[in-house]
Structure formats: C-alpha cells, structure tokens
XYZ file of C-alpha atoms in Angstrom:
414
model
C -3.313 -16.054 16.580
C 0.468 -17.416 15.662
C 3.327 -15.923 14.340
C 3.502 -17.870 10.734
C -0.275 -17.537 10.483
C -0.224 -14.135 10.462
C 2.889 -13.937 8.272
C 1.602 -16.763 5.746
C -1.709 -14.682 5.498
C -0.194 -12.071 4.642
C 2.391 -12.933 1.786
C -0.691 -14.872 0.614
C -3.620 -11.519 0.146
C -0.634 -10.078 -1.498
C 0.615 -12.360 -3.732
C -3.271 -12.506 -4.735
C -4.204 -8.907 -4.679
C -0.697 -8.642 -6.987
C -1.642 -11.494 -9.314
C -4.891 -9.366 -9.965
C -4.017 -6.595 -10.646
C -1.040 -7.565 -12.905
C -3.440 -10.229 -14.599
C -6.310 -7.529 -14.555
C -7.009 -3.872 -13.410
C -2.931 -3.629 -15.264
C -2.849 -0.774 -12.740
C 0.685 1.060 -11.465
C 1.235 -2.157 -8.991
C 0.780 0.254 -5.464
C -2.575 2.059 -6.795
C -3.969 -1.598 -8.114
C -3.284 -3.167 -4.855
C -4.211 0.041 -2.324
C -8.135 -0.297 -4.518
C -8.041 -4.043 -4.356
C -7.086 -4.074 -0.670
C -9.884 -1.018 0.013
C -12.703 -3.417 -1.896
C -11.202 -6.553 -0.213
C -11.422 -4.779 3.296
C -14.954 -3.463 2.940
C -16.097 -6.797 1.685
C -14.519 -8.578 4.530
C -16.764 -5.794 6.685
C -20.331 -6.666 4.735
C -19.534 -10.608 5.151
C -17.867 -10.201 8.444
C -22.049 -8.791 9.425
C -23.709 -11.388 7.859
C -21.623 -14.511 8.885
C -18.705 -13.895 10.756
C -17.239 -18.187 10.052
C -16.543 -17.106 5.990
C -14.470 -13.721 6.864
C -13.061 -15.510 10.072
C -9.262 -15.398 9.097
C -9.380 -12.312 6.824
C -10.938 -10.363 9.958
C -8.244 -12.083 12.145
C -4.711 -10.971 9.982
C -6.613 -7.206 10.255
C -7.027 -7.566 13.651
C -4.155 -9.252 15.142
C -1.431 -6.882 13.346
C 0.158 -4.003 15.246
C 0.644 -1.824 12.356
C 1.844 1.077 14.502
C 4.860 -1.346 16.023
C 5.288 -3.589 12.304
C 5.662 0.288 10.304
C 7.595 2.081 12.821
C 9.776 -0.649 14.019
C 10.120 -3.249 11.553
C 9.440 -2.561 7.710
C 10.353 1.360 7.500
C 14.458 0.832 8.253
C 14.459 -1.966 4.936
C 11.757 0.342 3.007
C 13.688 3.313 3.561
C 17.447 1.857 3.221
C 16.545 0.186 -0.004
C 15.183 3.686 -1.226
C 18.560 5.386 -0.497
C 21.023 2.558 -1.219
C 18.958 2.840 -4.997
C 19.515 6.584 -5.426
C 21.422 8.129 -7.743
C 23.872 10.296 -5.074
C 25.015 12.068 -7.714
C 22.062 13.768 -9.207
C 21.200 13.656 -5.137
C 24.380 16.261 -4.433
C 23.209 18.263 -7.689
C 19.907 19.169 -6.003
C 20.768 18.580 -2.264
C 19.628 22.409 -1.158
C 16.074 22.286 -2.018
C 16.168 18.877 -0.829
C 17.226 19.841 2.708
C 14.799 23.639 2.414
C 11.749 21.254 1.495
C 12.638 18.238 4.393
C 13.134 20.871 6.909
C 11.585 23.665 6.131
C 8.958 22.206 3.988
C 7.768 20.161 7.240
C 7.676 22.691 9.755
C 4.950 25.602 7.535
C 3.543 22.467 6.167
C 2.190 21.535 9.620
C 2.190 25.472 11.002
C -0.219 26.129 7.623
C -2.104 22.766 8.043
C -2.565 23.550 12.395
C -3.645 27.001 11.825
C -6.247 26.414 8.890
C -7.942 22.915 10.605
C -8.588 24.866 13.073
C -10.347 28.000 11.892
C -12.206 25.851 9.053
C -13.318 22.648 11.631
C -14.887 25.568 14.155
C -17.070 26.556 11.349
C -18.737 23.056 11.485
C -19.400 23.243 14.685
C -16.197 20.931 15.983
C -13.645 21.734 18.778
C -10.423 20.820 18.813
C -7.687 22.519 20.848
C -5.125 23.948 18.587
C -2.179 21.293 19.683
C -4.098 18.642 17.985
C -4.735 20.230 15.073
C -0.715 20.688 14.777
C -0.640 17.735 15.739
C -2.499 16.313 13.116
C -0.310 18.514 10.865
C 2.811 16.925 11.340
C 1.504 13.582 11.043
C 0.345 13.663 7.280
C 3.067 17.306 6.583
C 5.858 14.620 5.773
C 5.438 12.615 2.277
C 6.060 8.706 2.311
C 8.782 7.504 1.061
C 7.204 4.675 0.032
C 4.708 5.629 -1.655
C 6.515 8.366 -3.422
C 9.024 5.798 -4.599
C 6.282 3.421 -6.037
C 4.189 6.215 -7.986
C 7.129 8.579 -9.546
C 8.875 5.396 -10.990
C 5.969 5.268 -14.091
C 5.409 9.024 -14.224
C 7.118 11.080 -16.440
C 8.476 13.039 -14.259
C 12.331 14.956 -15.028
C 15.368 13.636 -13.756
C 16.074 16.758 -11.536
C 12.920 16.927 -10.036
C 12.757 12.937 -9.647
C 15.855 12.894 -7.665
C 14.073 16.411 -5.493
C 11.090 14.447 -4.773
C 12.726 11.172 -3.755
C 15.241 13.134 -1.281
C 12.602 14.927 0.319
C 10.419 12.033 0.866
C 13.479 9.995 2.642
C 14.746 12.768 4.934
C 11.836 14.635 6.092
C 10.011 11.389 7.440
C 13.117 12.681 10.278
C 12.345 15.945 10.978
C 8.031 14.853 11.085
C 8.584 11.991 13.172
C 10.640 14.822 15.714
C 7.629 17.467 15.318
C 4.966 14.869 16.473
C 6.942 13.462 19.672
C 7.275 17.302 20.951
C 3.428 18.339 19.829
C 2.805 14.753 21.397
C 4.299 15.852 24.820
C 2.373 19.435 24.663
C -0.662 17.116 24.519
C 0.119 15.407 27.754
C 1.340 18.284 30.180
C 0.669 21.556 28.160
C 1.895 24.814 26.497
C 2.640 25.733 29.290
C 4.578 23.109 31.064
C 6.649 22.192 27.805
C 10.201 22.461 28.863
C 11.819 24.101 25.044
C 14.883 23.252 26.531
C 14.247 19.603 26.592
C 12.763 20.549 23.092
C 16.030 21.429 21.328
C 17.749 18.369 23.124
C 15.861 15.751 21.637
C 15.698 17.775 18.525
C 19.632 17.761 18.171
C 19.943 14.561 19.486
C 17.427 12.550 17.557
C 18.130 14.230 13.703
C 22.686 14.569 14.452
C 22.645 11.685 16.283
C 21.126 9.384 14.033
C 22.679 11.212 11.174
C 26.314 10.590 12.678
C 24.888 6.955 13.306
C 24.238 6.263 9.817
C 27.792 7.767 8.590
C 29.419 5.637 11.172
C 27.914 2.477 10.312
C 27.375 2.751 6.709
C 30.721 3.554 6.365
C 32.063 0.592 7.955
C 30.036 -1.621 6.288
C 30.834 0.048 2.928
C 34.036 -0.759 3.591
C 33.394 -4.246 4.957
C 31.316 -5.301 1.624
C 34.004 -3.720 -0.910
C 37.055 -6.521 0.993
C 35.097 -9.187 0.220
C 33.741 -10.752 -2.976
C 31.666 -13.603 -1.422
C 27.778 -11.771 -2.397
C 26.104 -14.082 0.411
C 28.379 -12.031 2.761
C 27.601 -8.848 1.304
C 24.452 -8.980 1.266
C 24.164 -10.399 5.522
C 26.248 -6.983 5.409
C 23.871 -5.059 4.215
C 21.170 -6.810 6.225
C 23.075 -6.144 9.281
C 23.879 -2.547 8.565
C 20.048 -1.770 8.564
C 19.581 -3.810 11.619
C 21.538 -3.209 13.704
C 21.062 1.327 12.681
C 16.900 -0.267 13.918
C 18.596 -1.448 17.029
C 20.704 0.996 18.004
C 19.261 4.076 16.840
C 16.047 3.352 19.117
C 18.367 3.118 21.755
C 20.398 5.538 21.905
C 16.801 7.504 21.013
C 18.048 8.169 17.651
C 16.004 9.128 14.790
C 15.722 5.645 12.837
C 14.296 7.466 9.855
C 17.632 9.441 9.199
C 19.821 6.802 10.393
C 19.037 4.447 7.916
C 19.093 6.682 5.288
C 22.165 8.300 5.626
C 23.249 4.191 6.216
C 21.928 3.664 2.442
C 23.013 6.511 0.810
C 26.666 5.925 2.148
C 26.325 2.440 1.062
C 24.858 2.309 -1.964
C 26.694 5.775 -2.806
C 30.153 4.550 -4.164
C 30.601 1.074 -6.484
C 31.744 -2.404 -4.041
C 32.625 -4.019 -7.205
C 36.310 -5.160 -7.253
C 36.853 -5.247 -10.393
C 35.279 -5.129 -13.865
C 33.989 -8.852 -13.621
C 32.642 -8.355 -10.237
C 28.999 -7.552 -10.840
C 28.377 -7.601 -6.617
C 26.950 -3.814 -6.424
C 24.801 -4.450 -9.494
C 23.498 -7.835 -8.069
C 22.658 -6.050 -4.568
C 21.043 -3.403 -5.767
C 18.120 -5.843 -7.348
C 18.582 -7.175 -4.001
C 17.318 -4.697 -2.514
C 14.904 -3.301 -5.187
C 13.104 -6.884 -4.769
C 13.068 -6.220 -0.907
C 11.269 -2.857 -1.898
C 9.103 -3.732 -3.677
C 8.121 -6.956 -1.829
C 7.858 -4.921 1.710
C 5.813 -2.360 -0.093
C 3.518 -4.703 -1.530
C 2.410 -6.375 2.021
C 2.594 -2.285 3.565
C -0.433 -1.638 0.760
C -2.536 -4.878 2.090
C -1.782 -3.685 5.489
C -3.145 -0.446 4.904
C -6.320 -0.935 2.739
C -7.221 -4.284 5.655
C -6.821 -1.409 8.396
C -10.338 -0.358 7.586
C -11.552 -2.821 9.711
C -9.883 -1.598 12.188
C -11.538 1.716 12.180
C -15.660 0.833 12.149
C -15.780 4.973 12.980
C -14.678 6.072 9.785
C -18.130 6.285 8.265
C -18.858 8.729 10.659
C -15.665 11.275 8.799
C -16.384 11.426 5.475
C -16.740 15.798 5.699
C -14.153 15.890 7.848
C -12.348 13.666 5.684
C -12.188 15.654 2.484
C -11.464 19.246 4.457
C -8.302 17.751 6.039
C -7.387 16.321 2.253
C -8.047 20.016 0.603
C -6.480 21.325 3.288
C -3.075 19.502 2.696
C -3.462 20.279 -0.604
C -2.819 23.585 0.611
C -1.103 23.912 2.664
C 1.693 21.259 1.286
C 1.447 23.879 -2.353
C 2.155 27.072 -0.020
C 5.251 25.697 2.186
C 6.898 24.830 -1.354
C 5.899 28.010 -2.925
C 6.497 30.288 0.366
C 10.630 28.799 -0.179
C 10.628 29.390 -3.426
C 9.336 32.894 -3.135
C 12.039 34.231 -0.996
C 14.815 31.459 -1.726
C 14.500 31.534 -5.456
C 17.946 31.661 -6.626
C 19.920 29.313 -4.125
C 17.452 26.516 -4.819
C 16.824 26.670 -8.181
C 13.580 25.926 -9.010
C 10.797 26.892 -11.508
C 7.812 28.279 -10.000
C 5.856 26.803 -12.947
C 6.871 22.897 -10.615
C 5.165 24.065 -7.495
C 2.029 21.997 -9.064
C 4.374 19.056 -9.435
C 5.457 18.846 -6.329
C 2.390 19.592 -4.525
C 0.559 16.437 -6.567
C 3.309 13.958 -6.049
C 3.607 14.498 -2.418
C 2.425 11.461 -1.713
C 1.924 10.158 1.975
C 1.610 6.981 3.591
C 2.192 3.484 5.711
C 3.923 6.137 8.007
C 1.421 8.551 8.479
C -1.300 5.731 9.582
C 1.257 4.185 11.149
C 1.709 7.591 13.806
C -2.051 8.279 14.074
C -2.155 5.021 15.398
C 0.385 5.281 18.044
C -1.967 8.370 19.448
C -3.156 7.483 22.854
C -6.660 7.477 23.350
C -7.840 10.784 23.422
C -11.255 12.704 22.609
C -9.739 13.474 19.566
C -7.927 10.183 18.137
C -11.047 9.039 15.820
C -10.750 12.618 14.265
C -7.348 12.225 13.226
C -7.458 8.792 12.604
C -9.901 8.741 10.417
C -8.715 11.987 8.756
C -5.208 10.620 8.060
C -6.347 7.642 6.770
C -9.129 9.216 4.573
C -5.671 11.372 3.108
C -3.535 8.284 2.397
C -6.008 6.692 0.066
C -6.941 9.587 -1.963
C -2.630 10.557 -1.582
C -2.415 6.937 -3.028
C -4.806 6.370 -5.672
C -6.310 9.723 -6.542
C -2.944 11.747 -6.784
C -1.300 8.150 -8.078
C -3.499 8.127 -11.041
C -3.246 11.645 -12.207
C 0.415 13.008 -11.262
C 0.975 12.401 -15.165
C -2.202 15.146 -15.590
C -0.470 17.288 -13.993
C 2.754 16.843 -15.217
C 1.215 17.263 -18.494
C -0.380 20.362 -17.739
C 2.471 22.472 -16.146
C 4.820 22.075 -18.798
C 1.981 22.662 -21.509
C 1.446 25.917 -19.594
C 5.044 27.066 -19.785
C 5.097 26.562 -23.158
C-alpha cells in the first residue's frame, strides 16, 4: 500500500473515531477512541470473513503499518518530547526523588516480581515457559506509558504532587524498561550461561547516561537558539529539529532515545523563551506541542486497536491475559510499596497513595511495540497476546475507574 494512502486512511479513521466519541460517547478521549478502535477491528474481522472486499482498506491499513517501527522510531520521540516540554519542571524537581526511585528501582522490582509470579502460576495451568521469557514479559509491561498516562490523568482528580510523580515516572521509566528488554532479549538468544555481564553493564551505562547527556547538550543549545530569535515559525522548526536530531543521533550511537528526548524536552521547555512581556512564543509553542501530542496520541490509540486484525490467535489466550493483568497489578503494587517501606522518610509519599499510584500506572503503545519487536519463538504469541490484553485493560478499565480509586483512597484516609 502506498505510504500516502496509509497515512490518509489512518488520519481519516482517527478523525472518524474522535468525532464519534466527542459527539456521541463523550468519554475521555483516549478511552473512547480505544473502545471504538477495538469495536472497529472486531467488525473488520467479522466483515472480512463474510466479504473481504468490504473491509479491504481497513484490513490493508492494519497489515501494512509496521507498528513497532512506527512507534519506536518515529512517533515515540515526538510524543515523549511533547509530554516533557509541557511538564512543570519546578514541580518535578520537588518530586524528583520518588520519580527516580519508581522509574528505576520500581521498574526492576516489577519486572522481577511479575516474571517470578508468572513462571510459577502458568506452571499450574500446564503452560511451560522458561523463566527468562517470563522476565522478558515483565520488562515489556512494567514501564508505564507516558502517552497513555498523560491522556488518562488529564481528566482525573489527582493531587498535584501525585500527578507530577506519575507523569515524571512514566517519562523516565521507558528508558530503563527498554534497556532491561534489550538485556533480557540478548539472554534469550545466547543463554544465561553465555551472558557477558560486563558488556551488559556497559550497554546500560551507554544507553542511559549517553542518552541523558545527548538530551542535555542538544536541549540546552536549542533553548539558547530559541531565546535568540522572535520569529515563531523558526522557533517551531528548531523544536521539531531538536526531536529529530535526538532520535537520529541516539539511534546511530546506540543511546536511549526516550531518555534523550525527555531530557531535551525538559531543558527546552523548563525555562521561558519569551524575550519580553509582549512576546508569547513559549505559550504558543506549548500549545503547538499540545496539539501534536493530542493528534499523535489519537492515531497511536487507533493503531493499537487495529492491531487486533493482525492477532488472529489472540482468542486462544483469554485466560493467560487475565492472569497477566492480575499479576501485573500485584507486581506494580509491590514495586511501589517496598521502596516506600524502606525509604519512607526520604521519599515523603504516604502509604495511602500506593493504590492510586498502582492504578494510575497505565500501559500503552510502547508495550505493544516492544512485544511486536520480539523475534519468532514458541512464546511470542503468548507474550504478545498477554501484552495486548494488559494494554486494553489498562487504558479502558483503569482509565474509567481511576477517579473512583482516588476517591476511595481519600475516604479511607479520612
């Protein structure tokens, strides 16, 4: 299918679902569009079985989009930059300690707990999966998705401090999750006995600290360039170039793209670029990136829903999907509660907020993209289907009930 036709169909379908939700369903954008995208995919599959000609274009759209490449190499940089650029840096500095703990130690704990629980639980239902693949599954689903999280908490009743912690964690934990994923994927290829731990540590340092350094340098330079001019069109072009430079250079040098663009976004957006009180370039630039964020987020959610057309085997994994959802919630709860237990004074986060932090940990397109990037193996369908169920549950169920969890937590606190 021609590239322009793919883009045109994706925009048309996204606009249609967005209109139906805004006009009739009136659900929060991400949740409503996800529900419509799933219904649309189910109808496409049903119609395709009856008469392939009728559902031809939607089927071709779903099958011609390389979801993993599109999300990880193209959309992710823009989405993460938009979220980081519009994040309140002053609030983030106040909550930096819990953000760093949850985005590093929390992700590693969640991966280990989820993988271990899954390994023993699936054994009871006669499914044999090597332990390293269970950990790989955990690395896929443990990081929260900044795009989905940002869209869900916009309409929530979260206190400002918790909103900052959840948003900040979701921005930084993708880098750690990706490094864990790459390391564990290498172990599945070479075997645990052949893994070079020194090499793994070097990869971790290069990905994480290299990405942070690249983002810091380019973000600072871009901010200085935007400060030196008043032409808004040029300022926008500089910000777009900043995202693309970080994405291209980070990929070439094998650095973490998420950490690079997030750091650049925080540095470029954390300080005003207004030359004087008559100029409103910074506010206009925030509005521009908000628009980019909303548009790409809508298309990403539609793409997630369309992936159901490419997963005909998903109907065989309802039970394991439900098990994965339950185990991930347990792992997420423990990965927050354990650091709070041992670091309570330094983190300054109340135990009453553990349930909120657990339920607000939404997964999204990055999880699906990484699952689709898995090489062919006997366990690929299991992990991919489980990831899909977790993402759907996360966005729709957790998104719709987050305010109830918030209210219940504060009622019990009172």
